mmCIF file of C-alpha atoms in Angstrom:
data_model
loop_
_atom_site.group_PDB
_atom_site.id
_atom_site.type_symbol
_atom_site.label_atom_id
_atom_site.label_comp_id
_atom_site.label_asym_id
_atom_site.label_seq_id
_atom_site.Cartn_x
_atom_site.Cartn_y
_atom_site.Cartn_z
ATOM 1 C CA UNK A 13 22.432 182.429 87.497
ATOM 2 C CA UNK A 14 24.505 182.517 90.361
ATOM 3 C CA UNK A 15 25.907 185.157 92.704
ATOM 4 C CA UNK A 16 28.933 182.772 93.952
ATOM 5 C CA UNK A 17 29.044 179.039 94.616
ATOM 6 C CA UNK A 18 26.807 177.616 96.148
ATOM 7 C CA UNK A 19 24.225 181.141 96.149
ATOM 8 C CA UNK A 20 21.219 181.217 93.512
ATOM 9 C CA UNK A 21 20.243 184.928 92.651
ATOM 10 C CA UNK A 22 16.445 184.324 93.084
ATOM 11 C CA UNK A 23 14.452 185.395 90.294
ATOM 12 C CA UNK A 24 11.042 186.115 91.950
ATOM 13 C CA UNK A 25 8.858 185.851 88.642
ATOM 14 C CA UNK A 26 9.877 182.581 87.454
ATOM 15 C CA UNK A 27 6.990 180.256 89.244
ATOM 16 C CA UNK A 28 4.763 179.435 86.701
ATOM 17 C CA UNK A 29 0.945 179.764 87.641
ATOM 18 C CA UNK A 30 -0.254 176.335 87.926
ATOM 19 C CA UNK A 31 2.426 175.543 90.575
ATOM 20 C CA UNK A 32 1.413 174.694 93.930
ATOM 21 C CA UNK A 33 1.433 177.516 96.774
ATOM 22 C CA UNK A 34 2.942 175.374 99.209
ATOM 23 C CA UNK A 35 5.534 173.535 97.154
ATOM 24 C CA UNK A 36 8.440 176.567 96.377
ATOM 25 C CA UNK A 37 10.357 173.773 95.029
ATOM 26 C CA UNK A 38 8.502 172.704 91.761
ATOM 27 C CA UNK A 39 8.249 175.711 89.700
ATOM 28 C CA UNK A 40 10.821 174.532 87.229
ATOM 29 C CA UNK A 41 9.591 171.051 86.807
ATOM 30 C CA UNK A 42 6.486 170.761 83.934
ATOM 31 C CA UNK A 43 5.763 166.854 83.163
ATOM 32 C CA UNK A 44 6.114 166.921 79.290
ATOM 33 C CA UNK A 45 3.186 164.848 77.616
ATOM 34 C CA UNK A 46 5.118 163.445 74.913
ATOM 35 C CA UNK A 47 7.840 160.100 75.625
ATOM 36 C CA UNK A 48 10.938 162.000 74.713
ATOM 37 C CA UNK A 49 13.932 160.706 75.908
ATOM 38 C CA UNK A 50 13.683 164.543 77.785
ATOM 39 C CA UNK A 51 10.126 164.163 78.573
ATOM 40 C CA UNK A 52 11.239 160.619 80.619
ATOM 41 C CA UNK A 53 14.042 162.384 82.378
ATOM 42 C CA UNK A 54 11.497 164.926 83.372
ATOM 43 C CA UNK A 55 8.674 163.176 84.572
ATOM 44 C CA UNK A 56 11.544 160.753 86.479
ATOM 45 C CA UNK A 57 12.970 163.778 88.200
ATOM 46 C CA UNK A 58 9.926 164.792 89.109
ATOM 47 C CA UNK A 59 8.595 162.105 90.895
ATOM 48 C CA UNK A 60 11.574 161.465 92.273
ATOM 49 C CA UNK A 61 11.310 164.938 94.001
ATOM 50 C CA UNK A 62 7.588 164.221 94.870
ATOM 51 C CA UNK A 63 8.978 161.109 96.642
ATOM 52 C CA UNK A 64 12.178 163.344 98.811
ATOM 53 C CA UNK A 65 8.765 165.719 99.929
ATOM 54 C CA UNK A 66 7.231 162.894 101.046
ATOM 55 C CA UNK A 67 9.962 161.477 102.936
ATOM 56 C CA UNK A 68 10.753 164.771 104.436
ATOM 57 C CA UNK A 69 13.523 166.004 102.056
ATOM 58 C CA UNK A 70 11.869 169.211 101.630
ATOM 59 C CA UNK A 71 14.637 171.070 98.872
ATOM 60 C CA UNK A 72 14.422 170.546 95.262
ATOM 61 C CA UNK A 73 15.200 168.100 93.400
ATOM 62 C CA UNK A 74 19.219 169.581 92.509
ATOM 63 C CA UNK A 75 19.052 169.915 96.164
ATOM 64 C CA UNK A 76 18.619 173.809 96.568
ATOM 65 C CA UNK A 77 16.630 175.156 99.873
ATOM 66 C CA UNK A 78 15.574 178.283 99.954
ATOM 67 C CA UNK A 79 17.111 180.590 102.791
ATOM 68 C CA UNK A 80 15.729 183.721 104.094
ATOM 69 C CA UNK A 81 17.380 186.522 106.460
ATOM 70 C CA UNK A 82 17.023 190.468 106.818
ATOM 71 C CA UNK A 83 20.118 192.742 106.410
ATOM 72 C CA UNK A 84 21.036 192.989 109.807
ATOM 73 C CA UNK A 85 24.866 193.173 110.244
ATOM 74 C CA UNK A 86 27.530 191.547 111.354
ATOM 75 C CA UNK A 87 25.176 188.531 111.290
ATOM 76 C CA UNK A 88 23.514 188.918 108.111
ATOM 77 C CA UNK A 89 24.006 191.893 105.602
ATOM 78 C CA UNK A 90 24.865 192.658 102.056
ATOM 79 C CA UNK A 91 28.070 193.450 100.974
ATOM 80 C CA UNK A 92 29.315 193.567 97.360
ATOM 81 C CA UNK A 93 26.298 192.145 95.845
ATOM 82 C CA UNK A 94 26.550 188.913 98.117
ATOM 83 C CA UNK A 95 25.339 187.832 101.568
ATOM 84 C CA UNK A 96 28.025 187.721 104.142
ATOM 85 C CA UNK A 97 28.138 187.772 108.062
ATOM 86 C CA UNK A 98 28.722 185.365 110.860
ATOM 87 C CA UNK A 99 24.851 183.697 110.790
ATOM 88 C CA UNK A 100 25.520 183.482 107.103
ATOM 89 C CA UNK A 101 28.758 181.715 107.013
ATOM 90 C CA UNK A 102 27.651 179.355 109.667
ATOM 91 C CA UNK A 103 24.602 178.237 107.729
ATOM 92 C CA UNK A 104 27.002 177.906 104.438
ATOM 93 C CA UNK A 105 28.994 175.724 106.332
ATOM 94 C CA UNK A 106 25.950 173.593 107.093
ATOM 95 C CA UNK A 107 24.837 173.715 103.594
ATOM 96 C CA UNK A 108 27.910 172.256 102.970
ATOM 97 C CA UNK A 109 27.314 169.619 105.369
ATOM 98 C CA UNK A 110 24.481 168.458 104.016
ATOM 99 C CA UNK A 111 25.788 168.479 100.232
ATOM 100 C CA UNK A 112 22.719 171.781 99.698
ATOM 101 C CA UNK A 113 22.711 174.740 97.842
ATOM 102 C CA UNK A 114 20.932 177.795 99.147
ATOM 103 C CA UNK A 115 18.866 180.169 97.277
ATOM 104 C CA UNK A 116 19.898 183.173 99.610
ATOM 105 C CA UNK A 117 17.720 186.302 99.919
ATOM 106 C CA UNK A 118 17.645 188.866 101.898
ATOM 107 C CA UNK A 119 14.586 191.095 102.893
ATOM 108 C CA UNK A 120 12.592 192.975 105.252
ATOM 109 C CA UNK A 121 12.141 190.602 108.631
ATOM 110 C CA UNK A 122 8.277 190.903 108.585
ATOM 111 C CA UNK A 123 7.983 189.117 105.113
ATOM 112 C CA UNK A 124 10.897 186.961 105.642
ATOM 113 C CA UNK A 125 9.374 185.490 108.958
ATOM 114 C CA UNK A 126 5.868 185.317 107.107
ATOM 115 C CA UNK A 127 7.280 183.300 104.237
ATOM 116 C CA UNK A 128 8.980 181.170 106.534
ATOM 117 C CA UNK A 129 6.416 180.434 108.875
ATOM 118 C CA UNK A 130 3.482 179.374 106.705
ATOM 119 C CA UNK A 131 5.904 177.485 103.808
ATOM 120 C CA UNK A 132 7.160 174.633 103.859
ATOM 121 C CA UNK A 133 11.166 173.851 103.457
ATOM 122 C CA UNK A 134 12.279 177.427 103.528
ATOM 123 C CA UNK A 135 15.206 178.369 106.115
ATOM 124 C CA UNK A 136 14.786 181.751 108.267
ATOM 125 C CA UNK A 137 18.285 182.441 110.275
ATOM 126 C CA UNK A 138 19.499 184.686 112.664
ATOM 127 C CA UNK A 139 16.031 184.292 114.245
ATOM 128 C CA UNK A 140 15.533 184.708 117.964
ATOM 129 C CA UNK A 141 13.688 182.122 120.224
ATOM 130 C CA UNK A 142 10.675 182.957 122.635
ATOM 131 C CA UNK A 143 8.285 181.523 124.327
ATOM 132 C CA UNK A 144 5.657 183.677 121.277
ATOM 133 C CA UNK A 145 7.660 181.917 118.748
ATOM 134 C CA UNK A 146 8.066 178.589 120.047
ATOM 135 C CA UNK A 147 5.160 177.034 118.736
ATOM 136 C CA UNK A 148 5.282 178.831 115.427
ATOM 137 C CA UNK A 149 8.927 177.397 114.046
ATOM 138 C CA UNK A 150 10.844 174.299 113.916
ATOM 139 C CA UNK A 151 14.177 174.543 115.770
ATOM 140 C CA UNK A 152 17.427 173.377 114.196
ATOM 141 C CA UNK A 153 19.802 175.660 116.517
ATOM 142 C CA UNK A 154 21.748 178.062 117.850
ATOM 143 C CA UNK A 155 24.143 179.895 114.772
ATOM 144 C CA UNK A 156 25.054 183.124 116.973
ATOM 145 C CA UNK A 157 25.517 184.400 120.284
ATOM 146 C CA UNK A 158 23.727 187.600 121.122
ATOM 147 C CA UNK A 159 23.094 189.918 124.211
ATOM 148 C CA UNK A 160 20.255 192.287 124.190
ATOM 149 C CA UNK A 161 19.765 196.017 126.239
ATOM 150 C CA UNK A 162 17.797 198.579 126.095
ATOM 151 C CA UNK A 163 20.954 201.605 124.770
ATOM 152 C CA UNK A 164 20.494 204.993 125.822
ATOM 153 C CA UNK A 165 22.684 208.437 125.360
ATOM 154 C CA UNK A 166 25.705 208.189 127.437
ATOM 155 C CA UNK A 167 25.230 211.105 130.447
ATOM 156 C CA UNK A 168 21.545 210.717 129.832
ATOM 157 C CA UNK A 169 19.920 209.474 133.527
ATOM 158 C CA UNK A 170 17.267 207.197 132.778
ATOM 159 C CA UNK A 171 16.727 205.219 136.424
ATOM 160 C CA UNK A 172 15.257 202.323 135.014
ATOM 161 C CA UNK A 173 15.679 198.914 136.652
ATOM 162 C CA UNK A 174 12.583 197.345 135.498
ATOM 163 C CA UNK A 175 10.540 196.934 132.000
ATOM 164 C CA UNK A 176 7.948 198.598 133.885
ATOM 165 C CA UNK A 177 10.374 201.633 134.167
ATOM 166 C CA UNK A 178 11.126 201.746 130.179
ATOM 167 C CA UNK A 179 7.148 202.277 129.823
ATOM 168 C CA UNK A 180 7.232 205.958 130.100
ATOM 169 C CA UNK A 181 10.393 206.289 127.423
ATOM 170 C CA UNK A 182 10.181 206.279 123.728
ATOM 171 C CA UNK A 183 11.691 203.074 122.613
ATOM 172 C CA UNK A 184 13.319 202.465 119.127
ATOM 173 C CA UNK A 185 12.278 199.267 117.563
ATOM 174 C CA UNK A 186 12.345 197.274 114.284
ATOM 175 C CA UNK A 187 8.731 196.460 112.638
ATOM 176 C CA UNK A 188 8.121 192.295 113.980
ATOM 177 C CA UNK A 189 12.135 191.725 115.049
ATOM 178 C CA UNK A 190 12.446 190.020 118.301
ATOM 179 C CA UNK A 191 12.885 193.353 120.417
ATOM 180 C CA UNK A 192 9.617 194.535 119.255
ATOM 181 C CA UNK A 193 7.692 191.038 119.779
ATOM 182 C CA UNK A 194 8.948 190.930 123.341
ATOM 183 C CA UNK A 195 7.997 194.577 124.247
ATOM 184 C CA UNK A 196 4.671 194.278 122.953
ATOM 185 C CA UNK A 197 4.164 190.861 124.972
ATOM 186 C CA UNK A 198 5.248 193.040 127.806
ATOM 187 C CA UNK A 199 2.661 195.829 127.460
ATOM 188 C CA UNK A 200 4.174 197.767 125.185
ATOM 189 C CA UNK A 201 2.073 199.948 122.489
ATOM 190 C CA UNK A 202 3.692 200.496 118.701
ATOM 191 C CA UNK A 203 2.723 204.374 117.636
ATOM 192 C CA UNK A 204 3.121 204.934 121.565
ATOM 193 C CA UNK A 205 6.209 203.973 123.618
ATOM 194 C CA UNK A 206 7.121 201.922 120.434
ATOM 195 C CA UNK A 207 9.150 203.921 117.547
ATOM 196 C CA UNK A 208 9.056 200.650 114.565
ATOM 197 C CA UNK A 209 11.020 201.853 111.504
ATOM 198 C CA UNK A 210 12.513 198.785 108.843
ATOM 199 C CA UNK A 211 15.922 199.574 109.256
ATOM 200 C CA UNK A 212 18.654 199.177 112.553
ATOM 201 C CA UNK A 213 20.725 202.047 111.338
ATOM 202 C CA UNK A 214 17.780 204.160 111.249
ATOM 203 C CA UNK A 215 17.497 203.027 114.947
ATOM 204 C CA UNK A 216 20.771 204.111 115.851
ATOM 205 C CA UNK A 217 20.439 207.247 114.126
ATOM 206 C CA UNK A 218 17.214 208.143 115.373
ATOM 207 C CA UNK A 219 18.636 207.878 119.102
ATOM 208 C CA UNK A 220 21.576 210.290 117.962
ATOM 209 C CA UNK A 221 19.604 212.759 117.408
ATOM 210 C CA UNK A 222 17.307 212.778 120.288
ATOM 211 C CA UNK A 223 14.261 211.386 118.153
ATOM 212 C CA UNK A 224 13.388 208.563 120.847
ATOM 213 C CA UNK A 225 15.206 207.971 124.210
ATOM 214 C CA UNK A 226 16.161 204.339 123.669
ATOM 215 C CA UNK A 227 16.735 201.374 121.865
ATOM 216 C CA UNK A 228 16.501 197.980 121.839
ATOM 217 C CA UNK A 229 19.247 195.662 120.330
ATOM 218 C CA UNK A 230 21.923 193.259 120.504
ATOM 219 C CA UNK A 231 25.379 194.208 121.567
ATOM 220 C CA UNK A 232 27.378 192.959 118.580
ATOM 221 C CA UNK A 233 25.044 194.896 116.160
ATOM 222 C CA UNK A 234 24.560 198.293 118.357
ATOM 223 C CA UNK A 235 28.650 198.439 118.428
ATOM 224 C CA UNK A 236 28.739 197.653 114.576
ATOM 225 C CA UNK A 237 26.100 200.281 113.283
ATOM 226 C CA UNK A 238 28.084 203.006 115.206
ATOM 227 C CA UNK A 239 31.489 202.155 114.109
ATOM 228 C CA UNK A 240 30.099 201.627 110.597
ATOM 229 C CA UNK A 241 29.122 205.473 111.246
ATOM 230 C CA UNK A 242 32.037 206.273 112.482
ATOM 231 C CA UNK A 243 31.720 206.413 115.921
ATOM 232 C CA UNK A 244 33.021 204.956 119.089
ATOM 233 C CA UNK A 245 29.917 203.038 120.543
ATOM 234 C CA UNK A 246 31.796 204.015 124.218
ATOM 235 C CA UNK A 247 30.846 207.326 123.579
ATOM 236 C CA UNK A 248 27.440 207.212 121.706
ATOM 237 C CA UNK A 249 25.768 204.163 123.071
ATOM 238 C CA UNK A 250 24.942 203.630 126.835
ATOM 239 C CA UNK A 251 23.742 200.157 128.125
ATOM 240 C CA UNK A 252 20.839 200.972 130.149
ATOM 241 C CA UNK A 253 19.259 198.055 131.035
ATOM 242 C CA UNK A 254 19.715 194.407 129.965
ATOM 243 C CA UNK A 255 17.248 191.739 128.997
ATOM 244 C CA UNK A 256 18.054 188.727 130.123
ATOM 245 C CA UNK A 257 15.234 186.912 128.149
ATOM 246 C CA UNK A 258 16.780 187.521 125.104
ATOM 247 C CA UNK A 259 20.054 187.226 125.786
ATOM 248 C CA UNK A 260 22.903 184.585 126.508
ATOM 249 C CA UNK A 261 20.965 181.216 124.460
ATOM 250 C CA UNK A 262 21.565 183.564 121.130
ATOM 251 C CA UNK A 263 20.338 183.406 117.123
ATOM 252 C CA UNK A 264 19.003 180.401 115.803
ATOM 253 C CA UNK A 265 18.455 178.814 112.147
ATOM 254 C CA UNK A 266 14.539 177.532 111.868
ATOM 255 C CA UNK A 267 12.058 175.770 109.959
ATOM 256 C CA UNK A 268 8.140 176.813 109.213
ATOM 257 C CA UNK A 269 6.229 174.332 111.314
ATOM 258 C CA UNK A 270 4.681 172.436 107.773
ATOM 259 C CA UNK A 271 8.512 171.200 107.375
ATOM 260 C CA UNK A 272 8.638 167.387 108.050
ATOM 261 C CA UNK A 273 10.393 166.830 110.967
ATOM 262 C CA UNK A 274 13.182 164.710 109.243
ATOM 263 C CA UNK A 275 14.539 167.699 107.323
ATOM 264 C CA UNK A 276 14.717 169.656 110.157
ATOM 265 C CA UNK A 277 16.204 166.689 112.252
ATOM 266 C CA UNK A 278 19.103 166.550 109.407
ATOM 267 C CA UNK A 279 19.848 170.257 109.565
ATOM 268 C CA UNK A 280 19.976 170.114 113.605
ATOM 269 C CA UNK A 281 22.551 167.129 113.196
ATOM 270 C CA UNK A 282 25.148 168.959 110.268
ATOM 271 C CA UNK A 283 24.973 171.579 112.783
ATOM 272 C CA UNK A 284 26.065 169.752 115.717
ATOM 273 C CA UNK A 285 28.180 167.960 113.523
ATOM 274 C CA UNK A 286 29.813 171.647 112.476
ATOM 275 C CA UNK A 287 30.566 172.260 116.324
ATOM 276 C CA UNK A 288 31.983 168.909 117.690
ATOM 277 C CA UNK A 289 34.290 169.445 114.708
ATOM 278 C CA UNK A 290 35.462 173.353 115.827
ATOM 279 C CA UNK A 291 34.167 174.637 112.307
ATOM 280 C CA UNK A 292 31.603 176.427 114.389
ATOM 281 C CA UNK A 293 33.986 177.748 116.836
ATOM 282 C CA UNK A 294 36.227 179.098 114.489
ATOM 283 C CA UNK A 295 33.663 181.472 112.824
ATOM 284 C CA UNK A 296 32.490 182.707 115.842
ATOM 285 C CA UNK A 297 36.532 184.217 116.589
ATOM 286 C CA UNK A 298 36.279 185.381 113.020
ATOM 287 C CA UNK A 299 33.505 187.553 113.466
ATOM 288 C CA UNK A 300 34.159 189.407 117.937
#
């Protein structure tokens, strides 16, 4: 079942029990013990998809790879029953590239980095890069630009020009996104000068009403979640200080470190492939 070309509508309970935890791949494929003409095909499709593993293929064997992101718009967020936004379409394209299907699925960023990390073949996007991170992912590349502050209430004096200063403010932040990782490396405390919640909009809300007195997040999505409220983000959202270690380099597509390194090293070269040719390029104007 498919939500559009190319996009698999996961069905969550179909791995049987006896398939391997680290292999997501193989939950369709049962070796037949009869010598059926079916039971041939299926024993030769599976090896042959025990081979790709081996050789670093990583997706299964009709070439699907499953791809995991959070609803966090424009880059990644729901919309009609489908996945859409500029990360998304620039990781179709790639997909493309590469002649792969993807198994989309969207869900909350704590699980989805999880699953990522400790399996094997599956694709995380819009995923930012820090020195906490490094280590823990595979890089294929940059997908999106992004800029990050620390938003405030317009008229609202805050007088900080240092992390240090943003201590004694009550900070809006998303539960494990890339705002909250880097606060807490900084000496941040969740339940204290951290305010997690699950969702953005919840963010944006919450500093609308006077709930917390900032909040941390990228440009493109701040400005989005307040028009998509119906707001001006000139007149609800004021950019009180920037972070320059998470912005400027922007979001990236990523492996789990178990990946072989040859899937990961095809991904990074469709992508590169995508911007020498201006496909890349062109999405980005699509989407400012």
């Amino acid at each position: 079942m498919t939500s559009r070309a190319g996009h698999r509508i996961l069905n969550k309970g179909r791995q049987q029990a006896h398939t391997p935890p680290f292999n997501p791949f193989f939950d369709r494929m049962a070796v037949p013990t009869s010598f059926s003409a079916t039971g041939i095909w299926r024993r030769f499709a599976c090896l042959a998809a025990l081979w790709c593993w081996g050789a670093g293929c990583a997706v299964a064997a009709d070439g699907a790879v499953r791809v995991l992101t959070e609803e966090y718009p424009p880059y990644n967020y729901t919309d009609g029953g489908k996945l859409t936004g500029l990360s998304t379409q620039v990781v179709e394209a790639v997909l493309k590239e590469l002649k792969l299907h993807g198994e989309f699925q969207s869900m909350p960023w704590a699980r989805a980095y999880e699953t990522a990390h400790g399996t094997p073949g599956v694709l995380i996007y819009s995923i930012g890069r820090t020195p906490e991170r490094d280590k823990l992912f595979k890089w294929v590349g940059v997908i999106a630009p992004t800029n990050y502050y620390l938003f405030g209430q317009p008229g609202r004096a805050y007088g900080i020009d240092s992390l240090e200063a943003a201590k004694k403010y009550r900070i809006a932040t998303v539960n494990e996104d890339v705002g909250e990782q880097f606060l807490v490396a900084h000496g941040f405390v969740k339940g204290q000068n951290l305010q997690p919640s699950v969702k953005y909009e919840l963010n944006y809300e919450k500093l609308k009403l006077g709930r917390v007195d900032l909040w941390i997040m990228n440009e493109l999505t701040a400005s989005y979640l307040a028009r998509q409220a119906g707001d001006n983000p000139a007149r609800t959202l004021a950019r009180v200080y920037r972070i320059p270690e998470l912005s400027g380099e922007g979001y990236y597509m990523a492996f789990g470190k178990q990946t072989p390194d040859a899937t990961v090293e095809r991904f990074r070269q469709a992508l590169q492939h995508l911007k020498r040719s201006g496909g890349y390029e062109q999405l980005q104007r699509k989407w400012q």
